[in-house]
Short mmCIF file of C-alpha atoms and ligand atoms in Angstrom, two decimals:
data_model
loop_
_atom_site.label_atom_id
_atom_site.label_comp_id
_atom_site.label_asym_id
_atom_site.label_seq_id
_atom_site.Cartn_x
_atom_site.Cartn_y
_atom_site.Cartn_z
CA UNK A 1 0.37 0.40 0.28
CA UNK A 2 1.03 3.45 -0.50
CA UNK A 3 0.95 4.52 3.34
CA UNK A 4 4.98 4.49 3.55
CA UNK A 5 6.15 6.14 6.58
CA UNK A 6 7.81 8.61 4.29
CA UNK A 7 4.54 10.76 3.23
CA UNK A 8 3.37 10.97 6.52
CA UNK A 9 4.41 14.76 6.37
CA UNK A 10 2.58 15.57 3.17
CA UNK A 11 0.25 17.74 3.76
CA UNK A 12 -2.07 16.14 1.46
CA UNK A 13 -4.40 13.43 2.84
CA UNK A 14 -2.22 10.42 3.72
CA UNK A 15 -5.52 8.12 3.86
CA UNK A 16 -7.47 7.81 0.67
CA UNK A 17 -9.97 5.35 1.44
CA UNK A 18 -10.57 3.26 -1.80
CA UNK A 19 -13.33 4.66 -3.77
CA UNK A 20 -15.43 1.81 -3.22
CA UNK A 21 -15.39 2.21 0.55
CA UNK A 22 -16.17 5.32 0.64
CA UNK A 23 -19.51 5.05 -1.20
CA UNK A 24 -20.30 2.01 0.64
CA UNK A 25 -19.45 4.27 3.94
CA UNK A 26 -21.67 7.35 2.51
CA UNK A 27 -24.73 5.05 1.45
CA UNK A 28 -25.11 3.25 4.37
CA UNK A 29 -24.52 6.39 6.41
CA UNK A 30 -26.85 8.14 4.55
CA UNK A 31 -29.43 5.35 4.32
CA UNK A 32 -29.46 4.71 8.58
CA UNK A 33 -29.58 8.81 8.94
CA UNK A 34 -32.21 9.31 6.77
CA UNK A 35 -34.48 6.73 7.95
CA UNK A 36 -33.64 7.32 11.35
CA UNK A 37 -34.52 10.74 11.33
CA UNK A 38 -37.70 10.15 9.23
CA UNK A 39 -38.92 7.42 11.38
CA UNK A 40 -38.43 9.68 14.84
CA UNK A 41 -40.36 12.44 12.81
CA UNK A 42 -43.47 10.70 11.96
CA UNK A 43 -43.54 8.49 15.19
CA UNK A 44 -43.23 11.49 17.73
CA UNK A 45 -46.07 13.72 15.51
CA UNK A 46 -48.35 11.32 14.07
CA UNK A 47 -47.27 7.75 14.76
CA UNK A 48 -47.35 5.10 18.09
CA UNK A 49 -45.01 7.76 19.87
CA UNK A 50 -48.18 10.47 19.78
CA UNK A 51 -50.05 8.22 20.87
CA UNK A 52 -51.46 6.75 17.39
CA UNK A 53 -51.31 3.92 15.75
CA UNK A 54 -47.95 3.11 14.00
CA UNK A 55 -47.95 4.75 11.33
CA UNK A 56 -47.35 2.86 7.40
CA UNK A 57 -43.97 5.11 7.36
CA UNK A 58 -42.68 3.94 10.58
CA UNK A 59 -42.59 0.06 9.59
CA UNK A 60 -41.50 1.47 6.17
CA UNK A 61 -38.44 3.16 7.84
CA UNK A 62 -37.04 0.27 10.29
CA UNK A 63 -37.68 -2.31 7.60
CA UNK A 64 -34.38 -0.22 5.67
CA UNK A 65 -32.99 0.77 8.60
CA UNK A 66 -32.65 -2.53 9.58
CA UNK A 67 -30.94 -3.82 6.14
CA UNK A 68 -29.05 -0.20 6.17
CA UNK A 69 -27.82 -1.87 9.37
CA UNK A 70 -26.35 -4.89 8.49
CA UNK A 71 -24.76 -2.94 5.58
CA UNK A 72 -23.36 -0.75 8.42
CA UNK A 73 -22.00 -3.37 9.96
CA UNK A 74 -20.30 -4.73 6.89
CA UNK A 75 -18.64 -1.08 6.58
CA UNK A 76 -17.65 -0.93 10.12
CA UNK A 77 -15.46 -4.46 9.37
CA UNK A 78 -14.32 -3.02 6.01
CA UNK A 79 -12.81 -0.54 7.73
CA UNK A 80 -11.39 -2.51 10.93
CA UNK A 81 -9.43 -4.61 8.04
CA UNK A 82 -7.21 -1.37 6.66
CA UNK A 83 -8.62 2.01 7.38
CA UNK A 84 -8.12 1.56 11.13
CA UNK A 85 -4.95 -0.12 11.77
CA UNK A 86 -2.94 2.15 8.86
CA UNK A 87 -4.68 5.19 10.88
CA UNK A 88 -3.64 4.30 13.96
CA UNK A 89 0.53 3.45 12.60
CA UNK A 90 0.22 6.93 10.71
CA UNK A 91 -1.16 9.48 13.64
CA UNK A 92 1.65 7.23 16.30
CA UNK A 93 3.00 9.53 18.80
CA UNK A 94 6.18 10.78 16.74
CA UNK A 95 4.11 12.55 14.27
CA UNK A 96 2.16 15.50 16.82
CA UNK A 97 0.77 17.54 14.39
CA UNK A 98 -2.41 18.83 15.59
CA UNK A 99 -4.14 17.74 12.57
CA UNK A 100 -2.77 14.37 13.03
CA UNK A 101 -3.98 14.42 16.58
CA UNK A 102 -7.66 15.67 15.41
CA UNK A 103 -7.66 12.17 13.10
CA UNK A 104 -6.90 10.01 15.57
CA UNK A 105 -9.19 11.33 18.37
CA UNK A 106 -12.18 11.66 16.29
CA UNK A 107 -11.50 8.14 14.74
CA UNK A 108 -11.35 6.45 17.71
CA UNK A 109 -14.51 8.45 19.40
CA UNK A 110 -15.96 7.35 16.07
CA UNK A 111 -15.18 3.68 17.01
CA UNK A 112 -16.89 4.11 20.61
CA UNK A 113 -19.83 5.59 19.22
CA UNK A 114 -20.41 2.54 16.50
CA UNK A 115 -19.83 0.16 19.46
CA UNK A 116 -22.97 2.33 21.58
CA UNK A 117 -25.00 2.25 18.57
CA UNK A 118 -24.73 -1.30 17.63
CA UNK A 119 -25.20 -2.27 21.60
CA UNK A 120 -28.46 -0.45 21.48
CA UNK A 121 -29.32 -0.89 18.79
CA UNK A 122 -29.42 -4.81 19.47
CA UNK A 123 -31.16 -3.57 22.87
CA UNK A 124 -33.85 -1.97 20.62
CA UNK A 125 -34.42 -5.03 18.43
CA UNK A 126 -34.66 -8.06 20.89
CA UNK A 127 -35.80 -7.13 24.37
CA UNK A 128 -35.30 -3.32 25.51
CA UNK A 129 -38.40 -2.91 27.52
CA UNK A 130 -41.09 -0.48 27.23
CA UNK A 131 -40.78 1.60 29.56
CA UNK A 132 -36.77 1.95 28.40
CA UNK A 133 -37.23 1.91 24.41
CA UNK A 134 -37.80 5.90 24.11
CA UNK A 135 -34.65 6.75 25.78
CA UNK A 136 -32.87 4.11 24.06
CA UNK A 137 -33.91 4.89 20.57
CA UNK A 138 -32.87 8.66 21.49
CA UNK A 139 -29.45 7.53 22.98
CA UNK A 140 -28.86 5.45 19.89
CA UNK A 141 -30.06 8.20 17.67
CA UNK A 142 -27.97 11.12 19.27
CA UNK A 143 -25.08 8.58 18.75
CA UNK A 144 -25.75 8.25 15.29
CA UNK A 145 -25.74 12.14 15.06
CA UNK A 146 -22.59 12.91 16.80
CA UNK A 147 -20.81 10.23 14.75
CA UNK A 148 -22.16 11.53 11.40
CA UNK A 149 -21.03 14.68 13.27
CA UNK A 150 -17.67 13.63 14.05
CA UNK A 151 -17.21 11.99 10.50
CA UNK A 152 -17.31 15.69 9.00
CA UNK A 153 -14.16 16.86 10.92
CA UNK A 154 -12.39 13.58 10.68
CA UNK A 155 -12.65 13.05 6.85
CA UNK A 156 -11.87 17.08 6.62
CA UNK A 157 -15.02 18.03 4.84
CA UNK A 158 -15.34 21.16 6.55
CA UNK A 159 -12.14 22.85 5.52
CA UNK A 160 -12.33 24.67 2.61
CA UNK A 161 -10.93 23.99 -0.61
CA UNK A 162 -9.30 27.35 -0.61
CA UNK A 163 -7.73 26.70 2.85
CA UNK A 164 -6.32 23.21 1.61
CA UNK A 165 -5.01 24.94 -1.32
CA UNK A 166 -3.32 27.39 1.06
CA UNK A 167 -1.86 24.73 3.00
CA UNK A 168 -0.35 23.27 0.25
CA UNK A 169 1.31 26.26 -0.97
CA UNK A 170 2.64 26.76 2.06
CA UNK A 171 3.70 24.03 4.13
CA UNK A 172 5.47 25.70 6.64
CA UNK A 173 3.27 27.66 7.69
CA UNK A 174 2.81 26.12 11.00
CA UNK A 175 6.19 25.36 12.80
CA UNK A 176 5.15 22.09 13.41
CA UNK A 177 8.60 19.69 13.27
CA UNK A 178 6.65 17.61 10.88
CA UNK A 179 6.66 19.81 8.20
CA UNK A 180 10.43 20.03 8.67
CA UNK A 181 12.87 18.08 6.53
CA UNK A 182 14.14 15.26 8.56
C1 HEM R 201 -15.70 4.46 12.57
C2 HEM R 201 -14.24 4.83 12.40
C3 HEM R 201 -13.83 5.58 11.16
C4 HEM R 201 -14.49 5.91 9.95
C5 HEM R 201 -15.94 6.25 9.65
C6 HEM R 201 -13.34 6.99 9.14
C7 HEM R 201 -13.14 7.39 8.13
C8 HEM R 201 -12.51 8.28 7.49
C9 HEM R 201 -12.46 8.98 6.18
C10 HEM R 201 -14.58 8.95 5.12
C11 HEM R 201 -11.61 9.48 5.66
C12 HEM R 201 -11.20 10.39 4.52
C13 HEM R 201 -10.67 9.54 3.80
C14 HEM R 201 -10.22 10.08 2.04
O1 HEM R 201 -10.09 11.28 2.15
O2 HEM R 201 -10.32 9.19 1.20
C15 HEM R 201 -10.95 9.28 6.63
C16 HEM R 201 -9.42 9.33 6.27
C17 HEM R 201 -8.30 9.29 7.91
N1 HEM R 201 -8.33 8.62 8.70
FE1 HEM R 201 -10.38 7.77 9.32
N2 HEM R 201 -12.33 6.74 10.00
C18 HEM R 201 -12.83 5.88 11.36
C19 HEM R 201 -11.48 5.79 12.12
C20 HEM R 201 -10.55 6.33 12.03
C21 HEM R 201 -9.37 5.76 13.17
C22 HEM R 201 -9.42 4.96 14.87
C23 HEM R 201 -7.81 6.74 12.95
C24 HEM R 201 -6.97 6.58 13.81
C25 HEM R 201 -6.42 6.07 14.44
C26 HEM R 201 -8.07 7.31 11.59
C27 HEM R 201 -7.79 7.79 10.97
C28 HEM R 201 -7.47 8.73 9.73
C29 HEM R 201 -6.69 9.71 8.83
C30 HEM R 201 -5.05 9.91 9.70
C31 HEM R 201 -7.38 10.33 7.94
C32 HEM R 201 -6.39 10.80 6.70
C33 HEM R 201 -6.84 12.19 7.00
C34 HEM R 201 -6.23 13.06 5.91
O3 HEM R 201 -5.25 13.19 6.14
O4 HEM R 201 -6.49 14.25 5.95
N3 HEM R 201 -9.57 7.11 11.06
N4 HEM R 201 -11.45 8.32 7.91
C1 HEM R 202 -24.50 0.93 12.24
C2 HEM R 202 -25.59 1.81 12.46
C3 HEM R 202 -26.81 1.63 13.17
C4 HEM R 202 -27.34 0.09 13.40
C5 HEM R 202 -26.48 -1.19 13.73
C6 HEM R 202 -28.36 0.20 13.63
C7 HEM R 202 -29.10 -0.41 14.25
C8 HEM R 202 -30.65 -0.20 14.77
C9 HEM R 202 -31.90 -1.16 14.96
C10 HEM R 202 -31.45 -2.98 15.29
C11 HEM R 202 -32.80 -0.99 15.32
C12 HEM R 202 -34.20 -1.46 15.91
C13 HEM R 202 -34.77 -1.81 14.70
C14 HEM R 202 -36.29 -1.91 15.22
O1 HEM R 202 -36.58 -1.78 16.27
O2 HEM R 202 -37.04 -2.55 14.62
C15 HEM R 202 -32.75 0.76 15.42
C16 HEM R 202 -33.62 1.57 15.32
C17 HEM R 202 -33.24 3.21 15.27
N1 HEM R 202 -32.58 3.75 14.92
FE1 HEM R 202 -30.68 2.52 14.20
N2 HEM R 202 -29.01 1.77 13.97
C18 HEM R 202 -27.91 2.59 13.29
C19 HEM R 202 -27.87 3.77 12.69
C20 HEM R 202 -28.70 4.67 13.53
C21 HEM R 202 -28.44 6.10 13.16
C22 HEM R 202 -26.98 6.28 12.51
C23 HEM R 202 -29.41 7.23 13.27
C24 HEM R 202 -29.59 8.14 13.08
C25 HEM R 202 -30.80 9.06 13.11
C26 HEM R 202 -30.17 5.73 13.89
C27 HEM R 202 -31.55 6.11 14.70
C28 HEM R 202 -32.59 5.08 15.22
C29 HEM R 202 -33.96 5.55 15.62
C30 HEM R 202 -34.61 6.68 15.56
C31 HEM R 202 -34.13 3.77 15.63
C32 HEM R 202 -35.52 3.70 16.67
C33 HEM R 202 -35.53 3.70 17.65
C34 HEM R 202 -36.80 3.34 18.93
O3 HEM R 202 -37.38 2.15 18.51
O4 HEM R 202 -37.52 3.83 19.61
N3 HEM R 202 -29.96 4.34 13.42
N4 HEM R 202 -31.18 1.00 14.97
#
């Protein structure tokens, strides 16, 4: 693979995901978020959560959500196989550039949130007692929203193209040890 240590100080992203993995991630994340959000909206306004009969949209959303959840688990396994160990290596302590630390922290936080999401999802499906369900559902969805938000920071989608270009043009802008020649 191309993640040779000598590339670690390069201003470009050092851990590009293969395009197919990026697509799997984006698609599953979008499906999970949309079906989760629509379910919340319908359930608590005109559905079972508002004292009405369960709305057909609730059922449809959870059907799709359940399918997407399996795809989500596949996506996590896919990342566990290559991206996470590679990311762990390139963000090791020898390379203390601030943005690399951000990647490490947000990456680990996302993994923890993923564990919480999977556990609460499992509980929701198999044994959440009726009176725990709403709280557990909100915890589950809240972890989902937090993970999505962290993903934007982690994948550096919030950085404008301008900022990225400036970063490339002035690699010594920050007096970071990793941009100095060794
Ligand atoms: C659920 C967990 C994770 C997800 C969903 C995730 C997702 C991503 C995505 C979408 C990118 C952008 C790749 C691209 O531009 O092609 C990325 C980059 C990266 N990730 Fe992760 N990642 C996760 C966990 C981790 C962990 C645990 C680490 C390290 C400890 C890590 C380190 C990195 C690094 C160093 C980059 C390169 C960013 C850059 O140079 O701009 N990731 N990740
Ligand atoms: C890999 C990620 C995810 C997995 C494995 C997962 C799994 C599950 C499972 C198994 C259920 C129970 C389905 C049922 O009772 O029929 C569920 C429900 C739900 N999920 Fe997810 N989910 C994930 C991500 C998300 C995300 C990102 C959101 C964000 C909105 C979300 C929101 C919800 C909501 C609102 C419910 C209904 C909760 C309730 O019944 O009270 N999920 N999820």
